Coordinates of C-alpha atoms in Angstrom, one line a residue:
M15 CA 13.0 4.3 -27.9
D16 CA 10.3 6.3 -27.1
N17 CA 7.8 3.5 -27.3
F18 CA 10.1 1.4 -25.4
A19 CA 9.7 3.6 -22.5
I20 CA 5.9 3.8 -22.7
M21 CA 4.5 2.4 -19.4
K22 CA 1.2 0.6 -19.3
P23 CA -0.1 -2.4 -17.6
F24 CA 1.5 -5.8 -18.8
N25 CA 3.6 -4.3 -21.6
L26 CA 7.4 -5.0 -21.7
T27 CA 8.3 -2.0 -19.8
F28 CA 6.0 -2.8 -17.2
F29 CA 7.5 -6.2 -16.6
L30 CA 10.9 -4.8 -16.6
V31 CA 9.9 -2.2 -13.8
T32 CA 8.4 -5.0 -12.0
A33 CA 11.4 -7.3 -12.1
F34 CA 13.5 -4.5 -11.1
F35 CA 11.8 -4.0 -7.7
A36 CA 11.2 -7.7 -7.2
A37 CA 15.2 -7.9 -7.3
V38 CA 15.4 -4.9 -4.7
L39 CA 13.1 -6.8 -2.5
V40 CA 15.1 -10.1 -2.8
G41 CA 18.1 -8.7 -2.7
A42 CA 17.4 -6.5 0.3
T43 CA 15.9 -9.7 2.3
L44 CA 18.9 -11.7 1.4
I45 CA 21.2 -8.9 2.8
M46 CA 19.1 -8.3 5.9
R47 CA 18.2 -11.9 7.3
K48 CA 21.3 -12.0 9.2
K49 CA 21.5 -8.9 10.6
S50 CA 19.9 -7.8 14.1
E51 CA 16.2 -7.2 14.3
R52 CA 16.8 -3.7 15.3
A53 CA 18.8 -3.1 12.2
R54 CA 15.8 -4.7 9.8
R55 CA 13.3 -2.3 11.7
I56 CA 15.6 0.8 11.0
V57 CA 16.1 -0.4 7.4
I58 CA 12.4 -0.6 6.6
A59 CA 11.4 2.5 8.6
S60 CA 14.2 4.5 6.8
A61 CA 13.2 3.2 3.4
A62 CA 9.7 4.3 4.4
L63 CA 10.5 7.7 5.2
L64 CA 12.9 8.0 1.9
T65 CA 10.0 7.0 -0.2
L66 CA 7.7 9.8 1.7
L67 CA 10.2 12.3 0.8
G68 CA 10.4 11.2 -2.6
F69 CA 6.6 11.5 -2.6
V70 CA 7.0 14.9 -1.7
V71 CA 9.2 15.8 -4.5
Y72 CA 7.1 13.8 -7.0
K73 CA 3.9 15.9 -5.8
Y74 CA 5.8 19.1 -6.5
F75 CA 6.5 18.1 -9.9
L76 CA 3.0 17.1 -10.4
S77 CA 1.8 20.6 -9.2
I78 CA 3.8 22.4 -12.0
D79 CA 2.7 19.8 -14.7
T80 CA 0.0 21.8 -16.5
A81 CA -0.8 18.5 -18.7
Y82 CA -1.7 16.7 -15.6
D83 CA -3.7 19.7 -14.6
Q84 CA -5.8 19.7 -17.6
L85 CA -6.3 15.8 -17.4
T86 CA -7.9 16.1 -14.0
L87 CA -10.1 19.2 -14.2
A88 CA -13.2 17.1 -14.7
T89 CA -12.5 14.7 -11.6
T90 CA -10.6 17.2 -9.1
N91 CA -10.7 20.5 -10.7
G92 CA -7.0 20.1 -11.1
F93 CA -4.1 19.7 -8.9
N94 CA -4.8 21.0 -5.0
W95 CA -2.3 20.2 -2.4
W96 CA -5.0 19.2 0.0
G97 CA -5.9 16.5 -2.4
E98 CA -2.4 15.1 -2.5
L99 CA -1.7 14.1 1.0
P100 CA -0.5 10.7 1.5
L101 CA -3.9 9.5 3.0
H102 CA -5.1 7.2 0.3
L103 CA -5.2 3.3 0.9
C104 CA -1.7 2.8 -0.4
N105 CA 0.4 5.8 0.1
I106 CA -0.8 6.1 3.9
N107 CA 1.4 3.2 4.5
M108 CA 4.3 5.4 4.1
L109 CA 3.3 7.2 7.4
L110 CA 2.1 3.8 9.1
I111 CA 5.1 1.5 8.3
P112 CA 7.6 3.4 10.2
V113 CA 5.3 3.6 13.1
A114 CA 4.4 -0.1 13.1
V115 CA 7.7 -1.4 12.7
L116 CA 9.6 0.7 15.1
F117 CA 7.1 0.0 17.9
D118 CA 6.5 -3.5 17.0
L119 CA 2.7 -2.9 16.4
Q120 CA 1.7 -6.1 15.2
M121 CA -1.8 -5.1 14.0
L122 CA -0.6 -2.4 12.3
M123 CA 2.0 -4.3 10.4
S124 CA -0.6 -6.7 9.4
F125 CA -2.6 -3.9 8.1
C126 CA 0.4 -2.4 6.2
F127 CA 1.2 -6.0 4.7
F128 CA -2.2 -6.7 3.8
V129 CA -4.1 -3.8 2.9
G130 CA -0.9 -1.7 1.8
S131 CA 0.6 -4.3 -0.8
I132 CA -2.9 -5.3 -2.4
C133 CA -4.0 -1.7 -2.7
A134 CA -0.5 -0.3 -4.2
A135 CA -0.3 -3.3 -6.5
L136 CA -3.9 -2.5 -7.8
A137 CA -3.1 1.0 -8.4
I138 CA 0.2 -0.2 -10.5
I139 CA -2.3 -2.7 -12.4
M140 CA -5.0 0.1 -12.9
P141 CA -3.2 3.5 -13.0
G142 CA -5.3 6.4 -12.6
V143 CA -6.0 9.3 -15.0
G144 CA -2.6 10.7 -16.5
F145 CA -0.4 8.0 -15.4
D146 CA -1.1 5.3 -18.2
H147 CA 0.5 5.1 -21.7
Y148 CA 3.2 7.8 -20.9
S149 CA 7.0 7.5 -20.8
I150 CA 8.2 5.9 -17.5
F151 CA 10.8 8.8 -17.3
M152 CA 8.3 11.5 -17.0
P153 CA 8.7 13.0 -13.4
R154 CA 5.1 12.3 -12.8
M155 CA 5.3 8.6 -13.9
L156 CA 8.5 7.8 -12.0
G157 CA 6.8 9.5 -9.1
Y158 CA 3.9 7.4 -9.4
F159 CA 5.2 4.2 -10.0
G160 CA 8.2 4.4 -7.8
T161 CA 6.1 5.3 -5.0
H162 CA 3.5 2.5 -5.3
F163 CA 6.2 -0.1 -6.1
M164 CA 8.0 1.1 -3.1
V165 CA 5.1 0.4 -1.0
V166 CA 4.4 -3.0 -2.3
I167 CA 7.7 -4.0 -1.4
L168 CA 8.0 -2.3 1.9
A169 CA 4.7 -3.9 3.0
I170 CA 6.2 -7.3 1.6
A171 CA 9.3 -6.7 3.5
I172 CA 7.7 -6.5 6.9
V173 CA 7.2 -10.3 6.5
S174 CA 10.3 -11.3 4.2
F175 CA 12.4 -9.5 6.9
G176 CA 10.8 -11.6 9.8
L177 CA 9.2 -8.7 11.9
Y178 CA 5.6 -10.3 11.1
R179 CA 4.0 -13.5 10.5
P180 CA 0.3 -13.6 9.5
K181 CA -2.0 -15.6 11.8
F182 CA -5.5 -16.6 11.8
K183 CA -6.1 -14.9 15.0
D184 CA -4.9 -11.5 13.5
I185 CA -7.7 -11.3 11.1
P186 CA -10.4 -9.9 13.2
K187 CA -8.2 -7.7 14.9
T188 CA -6.9 -6.3 11.3
C189 CA -10.5 -5.8 10.5
V190 CA -10.8 -3.5 13.6
V191 CA -7.8 -1.7 12.6
I192 CA -8.9 -1.4 9.0
T193 CA -12.3 0.0 10.2
V194 CA -10.7 2.5 12.7
I195 CA -8.4 3.9 10.0
S196 CA -10.8 4.4 7.4
F197 CA -13.0 6.0 9.6
C198 CA -10.6 8.4 10.8
V199 CA -9.9 9.3 7.1
F200 CA -13.5 9.7 6.6
L201 CA -13.5 12.3 9.3
I202 CA -10.6 14.1 7.6
N203 CA -12.5 14.0 4.4
L204 CA -15.5 15.7 6.1
L205 CA -13.2 18.2 7.7
F206 CA -11.8 19.1 4.2
I207 CA -15.1 19.3 2.6
N208 CA -17.1 21.3 5.3
T209 CA -14.0 24.0 5.7
G210 CA -13.9 24.4 2.0
L211 CA -10.2 23.2 2.0
Y212 CA -10.8 20.7 -0.3
P213 CA -14.3 20.0 -1.7
K214 CA -13.8 17.0 -3.4
A215 CA -12.0 15.2 -0.8
N216 CA -12.3 11.5 -1.1
Y217 CA -9.4 9.8 0.6
F218 CA -9.9 5.9 0.9
Y219 CA -13.2 6.7 -1.3
T220 CA -15.2 7.0 1.7
M221 CA -17.3 9.6 0.2
R222 CA -17.7 8.2 -3.3
P223 CA -16.5 5.4 -5.8
I224 CA -14.5 6.7 -8.7
G225 CA -14.8 4.3 -11.7
N226 CA -14.5 1.2 -9.6
P227 CA -17.0 -1.4 -10.9
L228 CA -17.4 -3.0 -7.3
L229 CA -17.4 -0.2 -5.2
E230 CA -20.2 1.3 -7.6
L231 CA -22.0 -1.8 -7.0
F232 CA -21.7 -1.5 -3.2
H233 CA -22.8 2.1 -3.3
K234 CA -26.0 1.2 -5.2
L235 CA -26.6 -1.3 -2.5
I236 CA -25.7 1.2 0.5
P237 CA -25.9 4.7 -1.2
V238 CA -24.5 6.1 2.1
P239 CA -20.9 7.5 2.4
Y240 CA -18.4 5.5 4.5
L241 CA -20.9 2.5 5.1
Y242 CA -21.3 1.5 1.4
L243 CA -17.6 0.4 1.8
L244 CA -18.2 -2.1 4.6
P245 CA -18.9 -4.9 2.3
S246 CA -15.3 -4.7 0.9
L247 CA -14.5 -6.9 4.2
L248 CA -16.4 -9.6 2.7
I249 CA -13.7 -9.8 0.0
L250 CA -10.7 -8.7 2.2
V251 CA -11.3 -11.2 4.8
P252 CA -11.2 -14.3 2.6
Y253 CA -8.2 -12.6 0.8
M254 CA -6.3 -12.6 4.1
A255 CA -7.6 -15.9 5.3
L256 CA -6.2 -17.3 1.8
V257 CA -2.6 -15.8 2.1
T258 CA -2.4 -16.6 6.1
T259 CA -3.4 -20.2 5.0
G260 CA -0.4 -20.3 2.6
F261 CA 2.1 -19.3 5.7
W262 CA 0.3 -21.7 7.8
I263 CA 1.0 -24.5 5.4
A264 CA 4.4 -23.4 5.3
D265 CA 5.1 -23.4 8.8
R266 CA 3.7 -26.8 9.2
K267 CA 6.2 -28.1 6.6
K268 CA 9.1 -26.8 8.7
P269 CA 11.1 -29.8 10.1
V270 CA 10.3 -30.1 14.1
P271 CA 13.6 -29.9 16.1
D272 CA 14.6 -33.2 17.6
K273 CA 13.8 -33.0 21.4
E274 CA 16.8 -35.0 22.4
A275 CA 19.1 -33.1 20.1
V276 CA 17.8 -30.0 21.6
S277 CA 18.5 -31.1 25.0
E278 CA 22.1 -32.2 24.3
I279 CA 22.8 -28.8 22.8
S280 CA 21.4 -27.1 26.1
E281 CA 23.5 -29.5 28.3
N282 CA 26.9 -28.8 26.3

């Protein structure tokens, strides 16, 4: 039973947990598709805020987890509340999604859909120190994977609930949003470092790469904090274009309503 509960990328437990959250997304989409737009917005925003509450509880358990503290001494000097704020690429979406859907901010929804989903998915596939090869029932494992899976399905739900539809014209604007948000987080890192609140602050990895081969390469080419991340757009833009192409093709295949039929319905 203990071996069965071990969570690591692409083992049986991993696929079972993935299937569970996928079923939640499909079920929620089927239930909500006939509900009003207001109801769909409220459901997504509420789920994001509940996920944020779960995130805080998860971080509390992490703060008293001595084993995790020992595992992270080398990279972050152990647990530090200033280093555990929801400001990373994936969990910042718990703050942004409610704002985006409640105020119908299309470009922010685009950011959450494209960046939130892919970054949270990568965090699930490549878990950090202390979150790989442990029982899924440990508090820190439930918190880590529960939070990241929820970010993935919430980001996708923005589209599956019909609140946002990717368009090619959105891609440049989304790049601007990504740049603005990442630069704001960079300033927060500088604030934490220069005030001593958290000397190893590295939200969004704007200060330095940590074990990511691609970011390590970018850092060698441009050894300047924040600026070394800019080449990432060369990967992100084609990814957004590819996903948007899928939606464009799907929209093109939709049957076009017969104008005469629509006219008769309007007259009646």
